[in-house]
Short mmCIF file of C-alpha atoms in Angstrom, two decimals:
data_model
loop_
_atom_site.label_atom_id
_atom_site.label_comp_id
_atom_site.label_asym_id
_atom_site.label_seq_id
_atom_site.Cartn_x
_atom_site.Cartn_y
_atom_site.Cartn_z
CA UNK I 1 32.12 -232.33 55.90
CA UNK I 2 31.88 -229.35 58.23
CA UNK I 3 28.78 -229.21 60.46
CA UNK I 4 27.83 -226.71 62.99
CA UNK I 5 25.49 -227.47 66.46
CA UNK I 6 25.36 -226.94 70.10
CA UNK I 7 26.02 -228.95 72.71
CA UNK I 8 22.69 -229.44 74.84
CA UNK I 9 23.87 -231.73 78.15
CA UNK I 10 24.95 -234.76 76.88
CA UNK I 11 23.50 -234.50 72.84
CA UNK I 12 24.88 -232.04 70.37
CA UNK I 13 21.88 -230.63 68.31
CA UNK I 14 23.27 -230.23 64.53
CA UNK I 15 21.67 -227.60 62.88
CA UNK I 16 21.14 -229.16 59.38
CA UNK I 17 20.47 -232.50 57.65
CA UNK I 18 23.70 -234.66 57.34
CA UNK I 19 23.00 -237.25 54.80
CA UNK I 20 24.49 -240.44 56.85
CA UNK I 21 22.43 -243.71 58.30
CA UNK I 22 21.44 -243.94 61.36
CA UNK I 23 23.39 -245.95 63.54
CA UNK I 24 26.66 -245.07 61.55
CA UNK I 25 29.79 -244.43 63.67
CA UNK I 26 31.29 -241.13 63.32
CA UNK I 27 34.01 -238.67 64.85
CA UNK I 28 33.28 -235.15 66.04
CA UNK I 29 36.16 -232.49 66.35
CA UNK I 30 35.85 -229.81 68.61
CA UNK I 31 35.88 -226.42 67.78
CA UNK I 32 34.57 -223.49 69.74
CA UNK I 33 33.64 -220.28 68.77
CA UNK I 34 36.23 -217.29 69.86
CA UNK I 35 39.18 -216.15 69.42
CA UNK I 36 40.85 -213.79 66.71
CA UNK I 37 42.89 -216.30 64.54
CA UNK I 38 40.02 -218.51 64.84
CA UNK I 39 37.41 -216.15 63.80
CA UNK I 40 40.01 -214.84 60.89
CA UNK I 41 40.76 -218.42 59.76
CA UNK I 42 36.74 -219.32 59.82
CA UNK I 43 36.64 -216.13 57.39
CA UNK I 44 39.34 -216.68 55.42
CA UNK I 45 37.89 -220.55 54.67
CA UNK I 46 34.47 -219.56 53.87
CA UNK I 47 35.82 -216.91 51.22
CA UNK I 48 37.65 -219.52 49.74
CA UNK I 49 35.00 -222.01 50.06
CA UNK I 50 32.39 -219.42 48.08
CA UNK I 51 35.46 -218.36 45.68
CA UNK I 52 35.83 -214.65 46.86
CA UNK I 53 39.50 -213.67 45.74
CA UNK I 54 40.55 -210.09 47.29
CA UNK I 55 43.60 -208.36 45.49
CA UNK I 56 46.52 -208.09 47.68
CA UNK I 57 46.21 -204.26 46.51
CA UNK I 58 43.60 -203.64 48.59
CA UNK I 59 45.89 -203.90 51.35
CA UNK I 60 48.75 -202.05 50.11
CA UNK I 61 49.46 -198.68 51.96
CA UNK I 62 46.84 -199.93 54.75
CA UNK I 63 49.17 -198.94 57.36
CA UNK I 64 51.48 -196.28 58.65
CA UNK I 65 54.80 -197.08 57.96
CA UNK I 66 56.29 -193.95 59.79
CA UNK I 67 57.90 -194.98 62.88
CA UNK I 68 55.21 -193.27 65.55
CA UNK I 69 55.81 -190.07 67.76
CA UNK I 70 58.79 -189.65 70.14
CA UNK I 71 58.36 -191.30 73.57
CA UNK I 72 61.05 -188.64 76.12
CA UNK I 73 61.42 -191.00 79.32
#
């Protein structure tokens, strides 16, 4: 189960209902937000999460392959 909050002082406020009983003991990993492999991997897991498949295709030809303009030092 993935929840998201904010830390206020000492209490993280959790944005939505988690269905466990009070008084239940439970472990909290720390992620924060930032970062681009972080932000890519977040992306990347909620497209699979919601089943969005994009064709590698899409990517082909994305970049320039030719090897740049000549740098005279």
């Amino acid at each position: 189960m993935r929840v998201k909050g904010i830390k206020k002082g000492r209490n993280i406020e959790i944005f939505e209902d988690i269905n466990i009983p009070d008084g239940q003991e439970i472990i909290i990993a720390i992620e924060t937000e930032g970062g681009f492999w972080k932000s890519l991997d977040r992306f990347r897991q909620e497209l699979d999460s919601e089943g969005v498949w994009i064709e590698p295709e899409v990517f082909e030809n994305l970049r320039d392959s030719s090897s740049g303009r000549e740098v005279i030092l």
